[in-house]
Amino acid sequence: MKTTGSTACALTGRAGIGATEPLYPGAEYEDRIGLPDLPPPSGYPVEKGGPIIDGLEGPNEAGPKYDVSCSISGSGELRVDLEMSGQNTAQGAELGVSTTLKLTGSLANDGTGTASVTEFSKETQSATASNCVFTAVPNSDGDPDMGEGHAFATFVCEGVTQSSQMRSGCTLAGTVVLDYCETN
């Protein structure tokens, strides 16, 4: 399975997990690097970022390896379960330090849904939210970019609990690109 993800909390900073060098240099799809675009205030992210694979090393060989598990299953409404951790590759983050993102949600046929999200990094500490708006990004023909085993989606969460305290005005927002997930 390959995946990337990035998150931001308005009060604390940015965290993300994405490849810092191409997995397969020169290949059409596989030469992406960096983090996926965060959801803009209006519209959809364009860049999917660089894929990571479960068990691969991150940019700092002394840091933790990527640990990724995801499943996307169902017909009609999709159930999405994601847990990934690895080195935070967001700009300004300390390399070698682990970031974790957990997401559980559902996406209807039209690409809309809800999710619960938990994110932890040295930069953002712990941020948790439920009832997040979860939306599949449209592909080139306008249909939601999702299906059995894959999804390109954004989440925006209000009412975030950060380091065990409610932080008024904090929004947790992020983008995940999931490919080759288990289909149960």
Short mmCIF file of C-alpha atoms in Angstrom, two decimals:
data_model
loop_
_atom_site.label_atom_id
_atom_site.label_comp_id
_atom_site.label_asym_id
_atom_site.label_seq_id
_atom_site.Cartn_x
_atom_site.Cartn_y
_atom_site.Cartn_z
CA MET A 1 0.00 0.00 0.00
CA LYS A 2 1.15 3.53 -0.74
CA THR A 3 -0.13 6.64 0.94
CA THR A 4 0.69 10.24 1.82
CA GLY A 5 -0.88 12.68 4.22
CA SER A 6 -0.56 16.19 5.56
CA THR A 7 -2.34 18.05 8.33
CA ALA A 8 -2.37 21.54 9.78
CA CYS A 9 -3.87 23.01 12.92
CA ALA A 10 -4.33 26.75 12.73
CA LEU A 11 -2.92 27.35 16.20
CA THR A 12 0.03 24.98 16.23
CA GLY A 13 1.63 24.32 12.87
CA ARG A 14 1.90 21.61 10.28
CA ALA A 15 2.66 17.92 10.17
CA GLY A 16 2.94 15.57 7.24
CA ILE A 17 4.20 12.24 6.01
CA GLY A 18 5.40 12.02 2.41
CA ALA A 19 8.36 10.86 0.34
CA THR A 20 11.30 13.25 0.15
CA GLU A 21 12.75 11.54 -2.93
CA PRO A 22 11.09 9.61 -5.79
CA LEU A 23 10.32 5.95 -5.17
CA TYR A 24 10.95 5.14 -8.82
CA PRO A 25 12.89 8.02 -10.43
CA GLY A 26 11.69 8.80 -13.93
CA ALA A 27 8.45 6.82 -13.73
CA GLU A 28 5.41 8.84 -14.75
CA TYR A 29 3.40 8.58 -11.52
CA GLU A 30 6.06 7.50 -9.07
CA ASP A 31 8.41 10.50 -9.21
CA ARG A 32 6.26 12.70 -6.97
CA ILE A 33 7.83 14.01 -3.77
CA GLY A 34 6.72 16.06 -0.79
CA LEU A 35 3.37 16.31 0.95
CA PRO A 36 -0.06 16.52 -0.62
CA ASP A 37 -1.55 20.00 -0.80
CA LEU A 38 -3.60 21.00 2.20
CA PRO A 39 -7.26 21.72 1.44
CA PRO A 40 -7.58 25.33 0.25
CA PRO A 41 -10.41 27.48 1.63
CA SER A 42 -12.29 26.91 -1.62
CA GLY A 43 -11.61 24.35 -4.30
CA TYR A 44 -9.56 21.19 -4.07
CA PRO A 45 -5.90 20.31 -3.61
CA VAL A 46 -4.01 19.46 -6.80
CA GLU A 47 -0.69 17.93 -5.76
CA LYS A 48 -0.86 14.39 -4.33
CA GLY A 49 2.63 14.43 -2.83
CA GLY A 50 5.13 11.61 -2.73
CA PRO A 51 4.04 8.09 -1.82
CA ILE A 52 5.40 6.15 1.14
CA ILE A 53 5.29 2.39 1.57
CA ASP A 54 4.90 0.44 4.79
CA GLY A 55 8.31 -0.56 6.17
CA LEU A 56 10.47 1.81 4.10
CA GLU A 57 13.00 4.13 5.73
CA GLY A 58 12.32 7.83 5.95
CA PRO A 59 14.73 10.61 5.02
CA ASN A 60 16.67 10.27 8.30
CA GLU A 61 18.01 6.70 8.46
CA ALA A 62 18.21 6.95 12.27
CA GLY A 63 14.51 7.80 12.48
CA PRO A 64 11.51 5.48 12.47
CA LYS A 65 10.46 3.56 9.35
CA TYR A 66 7.07 4.22 7.80
CA ASP A 67 4.24 2.21 9.35
CA VAL A 68 1.08 2.25 7.23
CA SER A 69 -2.16 0.33 7.43
CA CYS A 70 -5.33 1.24 5.59
CA SER A 71 -8.52 -0.37 4.42
CA ILE A 72 -11.19 1.01 2.13
CA SER A 73 -14.19 -1.21 1.66
CA GLY A 74 -17.85 -1.24 0.81
CA SER A 75 -20.07 -0.69 -2.16
CA GLY A 76 -22.00 2.53 -2.37
CA GLU A 77 -20.76 4.03 0.86
CA LEU A 78 -17.06 3.39 1.46
CA ARG A 79 -15.60 2.79 4.92
CA VAL A 80 -12.09 4.24 5.30
CA ASP A 81 -9.68 3.24 8.09
CA LEU A 82 -6.16 4.66 8.08
CA GLU A 83 -3.28 4.60 10.51
CA MET A 84 0.11 5.86 9.39
CA SER A 85 3.22 7.00 11.13
CA GLY A 86 6.62 8.06 9.98
CA GLN A 87 8.98 10.98 9.92
CA ASN A 88 7.36 14.40 9.74
CA THR A 89 8.51 15.79 6.39
CA ALA A 90 6.67 19.12 6.60
CA GLN A 91 8.81 22.19 6.07
CA GLY A 92 10.52 23.20 9.31
CA ALA A 93 9.87 19.88 11.07
CA GLU A 94 12.68 18.08 12.88
CA LEU A 95 13.70 15.07 10.77
CA GLY A 96 13.74 11.72 12.49
CA VAL A 97 10.78 12.51 14.75
CA SER A 98 7.64 10.46 14.23
CA THR A 99 4.22 11.80 13.29
CA THR A 100 1.05 9.69 13.49
CA LEU A 101 -2.27 10.16 11.69
CA LYS A 102 -5.36 8.04 12.39
CA LEU A 103 -8.56 8.49 10.42
CA THR A 104 -11.82 6.56 10.48
CA GLY A 105 -14.62 7.69 8.20
CA SER A 106 -17.09 7.05 5.45
CA LEU A 107 -17.63 8.45 1.97
CA ALA A 108 -20.97 8.29 0.15
CA ASN A 109 -21.25 7.76 -3.64
CA ASP A 110 -21.14 11.53 -4.18
CA GLY A 111 -17.79 11.77 -2.34
CA THR A 112 -19.08 13.43 0.83
CA GLY A 113 -18.86 12.02 4.31
CA THR A 114 -17.64 12.36 7.87
CA ALA A 115 -14.54 11.20 9.74
CA SER A 116 -12.85 11.12 13.12
CA VAL A 117 -9.20 12.17 13.06
CA THR A 118 -6.33 11.97 15.54
CA GLU A 119 -2.94 13.47 14.73
CA PHE A 120 0.19 13.58 16.85
CA SER A 121 3.55 15.21 16.13
CA LYS A 122 6.23 17.03 18.08
CA GLU A 123 5.22 20.25 16.31
CA THR A 124 1.45 19.99 16.83
CA GLN A 125 1.28 17.71 19.89
CA SER A 126 -1.98 15.76 20.05
CA ALA A 127 -5.02 16.91 18.09
CA THR A 128 -8.30 14.95 18.00
CA ALA A 129 -11.63 15.70 16.37
CA SER A 130 -14.82 13.89 15.44
CA ASN A 131 -17.55 14.82 12.98
CA CYS A 132 -14.98 16.14 10.52
CA VAL A 133 -16.12 16.99 6.99
CA PHE A 134 -14.54 14.29 4.79
CA THR A 135 -14.61 14.88 1.03
CA ALA A 136 -13.22 12.97 -1.95
CA VAL A 137 -11.39 15.17 -4.45
CA PRO A 138 -12.90 15.04 -7.97
CA ASN A 139 -10.85 13.33 -10.65
CA SER A 140 -10.51 14.63 -14.22
CA ASP A 141 -14.03 13.55 -15.23
CA GLY A 142 -15.58 15.21 -12.16
CA ASP A 143 -16.39 12.00 -10.30
CA PRO A 144 -15.03 11.53 -6.76
CA ASP A 145 -11.48 10.09 -6.84
CA MET A 146 -12.29 7.08 -4.68
CA GLY A 147 -13.12 3.43 -4.98
CA GLU A 148 -12.32 0.04 -3.57
CA GLY A 149 -8.81 0.29 -2.14
CA HIS A 150 -8.12 3.94 -2.98
CA ALA A 151 -9.18 7.51 -2.13
CA PHE A 152 -7.84 11.04 -2.60
CA ALA A 153 -9.68 13.02 0.07
CA THR A 154 -9.57 16.01 2.39
CA PHE A 155 -10.82 16.49 5.93
CA VAL A 156 -11.65 19.66 7.85
CA CYS A 157 -12.38 19.42 11.57
CA GLU A 158 -13.77 22.03 13.96
CA GLY A 159 -13.97 21.61 17.74
CA VAL A 160 -10.49 20.14 18.02
CA THR A 161 -9.21 18.78 21.32
CA GLN A 162 -5.52 19.55 21.47
CA SER A 163 -3.24 17.95 24.08
CA SER A 164 -6.35 17.04 26.11
CA GLN A 165 -7.75 20.61 26.06
CA MET A 166 -10.40 22.15 23.85
CA ARG A 167 -8.80 24.87 21.76
CA SER A 168 -11.38 27.33 20.54
CA GLY A 169 -10.82 28.46 16.99
CA CYS A 170 -8.50 25.58 16.12
CA THR A 171 -9.26 23.82 12.86
CA LEU A 172 -7.55 20.56 11.93
CA ALA A 173 -7.38 20.18 8.17
CA GLY A 174 -5.57 17.69 5.98
CA THR A 175 -5.30 15.70 2.79
CA VAL A 176 -4.75 11.95 2.41
CA VAL A 177 -3.94 10.00 -0.73
CA LEU A 178 -4.52 6.29 -0.24
CA ASP A 179 -3.65 3.63 -2.82
CA TYR A 180 -3.61 -0.15 -2.67
CA CYS A 181 -5.38 -0.33 0.69
CA GLU A 182 -6.90 -3.58 1.92
CA THR A 183 -10.45 -4.07 0.74
CA ASN A 184 -11.71 -6.49 3.44
#
